[in-house]
mmCIF file of C-alpha atoms in Angstrom:
data_model
loop_
_atom_site.group_PDB
_atom_site.id
_atom_site.type_symbol
_atom_site.label_atom_id
_atom_site.label_comp_id
_atom_site.label_asym_id
_atom_site.label_seq_id
_atom_site.Cartn_x
_atom_site.Cartn_y
_atom_site.Cartn_z
ATOM 1 C CA GLN A 1 8.429 8.812 -13.988
ATOM 2 C CA LEU A 2 7.625 5.631 -12.122
ATOM 3 C CA GLN A 3 5.633 2.590 -13.175
ATOM 4 C CA LEU A 4 3.952 0.514 -10.470
ATOM 5 C CA VAL A 5 2.585 -3.012 -10.901
ATOM 6 C CA GLU A 6 0.824 -4.848 -8.085
ATOM 7 C CA SER A 7 0.489 -8.596 -7.607
ATOM 8 C CA GLY A 8 -0.409 -11.096 -4.924
ATOM 9 C CA GLY A 9 -4.119 -10.503 -4.488
ATOM 10 C CA GLY A 10 -6.603 -13.335 -4.254
ATOM 11 C CA SER A 11 -9.350 -14.926 -2.214
ATOM 12 C CA VAL A 12 -8.795 -16.011 1.373
ATOM 13 C CA GLN A 13 -10.901 -16.949 4.356
ATOM 14 C CA ALA A 14 -11.203 -14.678 7.366
ATOM 15 C CA GLY A 15 -8.191 -15.065 9.612
ATOM 16 C CA GLY A 16 -5.902 -15.848 6.711
ATOM 17 C CA SER A 17 -2.929 -13.967 5.267
ATOM 18 C CA LEU A 18 -1.818 -12.504 1.961
ATOM 19 C CA LEU A 19 1.370 -10.839 0.767
ATOM 20 C CA LEU A 20 0.923 -8.094 -1.802
ATOM 21 C CA SER A 21 3.818 -6.857 -3.909
ATOM 22 C CA CYS A 22 4.285 -3.705 -5.950
ATOM 23 C CA ALA A 23 7.085 -3.729 -8.510
ATOM 24 C CA VAL A 24 8.589 -0.285 -9.078
ATOM 25 C CA SER A 25 10.363 0.693 -12.284
ATOM 26 C CA GLY A 26 11.398 3.884 -14.019
ATOM 27 C CA HIS A 27 13.497 6.899 -13.190
ATOM 28 C CA PRO A 28 12.134 9.124 -10.437
ATOM 29 C CA ALA A 29 12.871 12.828 -10.467
ATOM 30 C CA GLY A 30 13.595 12.822 -6.723
ATOM 31 C CA THR A 31 13.052 11.121 -3.380
ATOM 32 C CA TYR A 32 9.690 9.388 -3.143
ATOM 33 C CA CYS A 33 7.541 7.806 -0.489
ATOM 34 C CA MET A 34 4.947 5.113 -1.028
ATOM 35 C CA GLY A 35 1.611 3.918 0.226
ATOM 36 C CA TRP A 36 -1.060 1.264 -0.108
ATOM 37 C CA PHE A 37 -4.683 2.201 -0.693
ATOM 38 C CA ARG A 38 -7.761 0.057 -0.806
ATOM 39 C CA GLN A 39 -11.130 0.639 -2.393
ATOM 40 C CA ALA A 40 -14.199 -1.451 -1.677
ATOM 41 C CA PRO A 41 -17.133 -1.491 -4.129
ATOM 42 C CA GLY A 42 -19.220 1.648 -3.729
ATOM 43 C CA LYS A 43 -16.751 3.240 -1.327
ATOM 44 C CA GLY A 44 -14.028 5.823 -1.574
ATOM 45 C CA ARG A 45 -10.327 5.072 -1.781
ATOM 46 C CA GLU A 46 -8.724 4.729 1.651
ATOM 47 C CA GLY A 47 -5.027 4.991 2.429
ATOM 48 C CA VAL A 48 -4.098 2.171 4.804
ATOM 49 C CA ALA A 49 -0.297 2.177 5.043
ATOM 50 C CA ALA A 50 2.535 4.564 4.245
ATOM 51 C CA ILE A 51 6.312 4.255 4.199
ATOM 52 C CA ASP A 52 8.913 6.992 3.895
ATOM 53 C CA ALA A 53 12.191 6.932 2.015
ATOM 54 C CA ASN A 54 14.026 5.601 5.087
ATOM 55 C CA GLY A 55 11.549 2.774 5.662
ATOM 56 C CA ALA A 56 9.569 4.260 8.553
ATOM 57 C CA ALA A 57 5.981 2.997 8.402
ATOM 58 C CA ASP A 58 2.612 4.296 9.482
ATOM 59 C CA TYR A 59 -0.864 2.721 9.405
ATOM 60 C CA VAL A 60 -4.502 3.560 9.659
ATOM 61 C CA ASP A 61 -5.939 2.307 12.962
ATOM 62 C CA SER A 62 -8.075 -0.406 11.364
ATOM 63 C CA VAL A 63 -5.036 -2.329 10.101
ATOM 64 C CA LYS A 64 -2.474 -1.645 12.833
ATOM 65 C CA ASP A 65 -0.926 -4.829 14.249
ATOM 66 C CA ARG A 66 -2.323 -6.827 11.315
ATOM 67 C CA PHE A 67 -0.675 -5.285 8.232
ATOM 68 C CA THR A 68 3.013 -4.572 7.645
ATOM 69 C CA ILE A 69 4.299 -2.315 4.870
ATOM 70 C CA SER A 70 7.922 -2.754 3.822
ATOM 71 C CA LYS A 71 10.177 -2.281 0.846
ATOM 72 C CA ASP A 72 13.212 -3.939 -0.660
ATOM 73 C CA ASN A 73 15.228 -1.252 -2.412
ATOM 74 C CA ALA A 74 17.497 -3.797 -4.087
ATOM 75 C CA LYS A 75 14.498 -5.524 -5.643
ATOM 76 C CA HIS A 76 12.635 -2.261 -6.286
ATOM 77 C CA THR A 77 9.577 -3.739 -4.634
ATOM 78 C CA LEU A 78 7.048 -2.537 -2.072
ATOM 79 C CA TYR A 79 5.188 -5.096 0.036
ATOM 80 C CA LEU A 80 2.080 -5.276 2.162
ATOM 81 C CA GLN A 81 1.940 -8.302 4.447
ATOM 82 C CA MET A 82 -1.649 -8.747 5.576
ATOM 83 C CA SER A 83 -2.573 -11.118 8.389
ATOM 84 C CA ARG A 84 -5.676 -11.902 10.426
ATOM 85 C CA LEU A 85 -7.720 -10.696 7.480
ATOM 86 C CA LYS A 86 -11.351 -9.704 7.943
ATOM 87 C CA PRO A 87 -14.173 -9.529 5.388
ATOM 88 C CA GLU A 88 -14.082 -5.734 5.681
ATOM 89 C CA ASP A 89 -10.507 -5.806 4.359
ATOM 90 C CA SER A 90 -11.843 -6.848 0.943
ATOM 91 C CA GLY A 91 -11.289 -4.483 -1.947
ATOM 92 C CA MET A 92 -8.932 -3.406 -4.677
ATOM 93 C CA TYR A 93 -5.495 -2.742 -3.241
ATOM 94 C CA ILE A 94 -3.489 -0.113 -5.054
ATOM 95 C CA CYS A 95 0.077 1.027 -4.501
ATOM 96 C CA ALA A 96 1.107 4.598 -5.135
ATOM 97 C CA ALA A 97 4.142 6.852 -4.865
ATOM 98 C CA ALA A 98 4.626 10.539 -4.162
ATOM 99 C CA TYR A 99 7.659 12.802 -4.160
ATOM 100 C CA CYS A 100 8.353 13.659 -0.557
ATOM 101 C CA HIS A 101 10.728 15.189 1.972
ATOM 102 C CA GLY A 102 11.326 13.824 5.475
ATOM 103 C CA GLY A 103 8.721 11.805 7.344
ATOM 104 C CA TYR A 104 5.675 10.400 5.605
ATOM 105 C CA PHE A 105 2.499 9.312 7.357
ATOM 106 C CA VAL A 106 -0.760 7.653 6.395
ATOM 107 C CA SER A 107 -2.442 11.035 6.834
ATOM 108 C CA ASP A 108 -0.203 12.369 4.028
ATOM 109 C CA LEU A 109 -1.774 9.949 1.559
ATOM 110 C CA ARG A 110 -4.810 12.214 1.241
ATOM 111 C CA TYR A 111 -2.754 14.981 -0.342
ATOM 112 C CA GLY A 112 -2.401 13.302 -3.693
ATOM 113 C CA MET A 113 0.013 10.864 -5.164
ATOM 114 C CA ASP A 114 2.189 11.277 -8.215
ATOM 115 C CA PHE A 115 2.105 7.703 -9.521
ATOM 116 C CA TRP A 116 -0.454 4.900 -9.259
ATOM 117 C CA GLY A 117 -0.614 1.217 -10.006
ATOM 118 C CA GLU A 118 -3.659 -0.543 -11.435
ATOM 119 C CA GLY A 119 -4.405 -2.540 -8.295
ATOM 120 C CA THR A 120 -4.839 -6.146 -7.218
ATOM 121 C CA GLN A 121 -8.096 -7.573 -5.868
ATOM 122 C CA VAL A 122 -8.373 -9.000 -2.351
ATOM 123 C CA THR A 123 -11.472 -10.906 -1.276
ATOM 124 C CA VAL A 124 -11.887 -12.124 2.291
ATOM 125 C CA SER A 125 -14.775 -14.487 2.950
ATOM 126 C CA SER A 126 -16.323 -15.113 6.341
#
């Protein structure tokens, strides 16, 4: 089992930056990969970034070159560095983990995750 706790959300003006963190604790039953999702009010949950067990990252087109997903295994923490933020980036950002094998891509996030955090709110004003 894994427990995930996000932090770092807040309000920022368009063009600004935020660093989200996801603290990971517990004892996984195997190798796991991770991802960041976001959910805007009235919209479905969207996977925006994924990272495999070796640290290889993948992104949805709308955040490429603006967001960076990374992890620090020693600190048991997943990060999402967001820059050049836009109002449409606003929403609840949620980290999640899934048992995996080999490569892991943002398209894999649709197949269900095994563990979820509660989320941290990001609001970008124009």
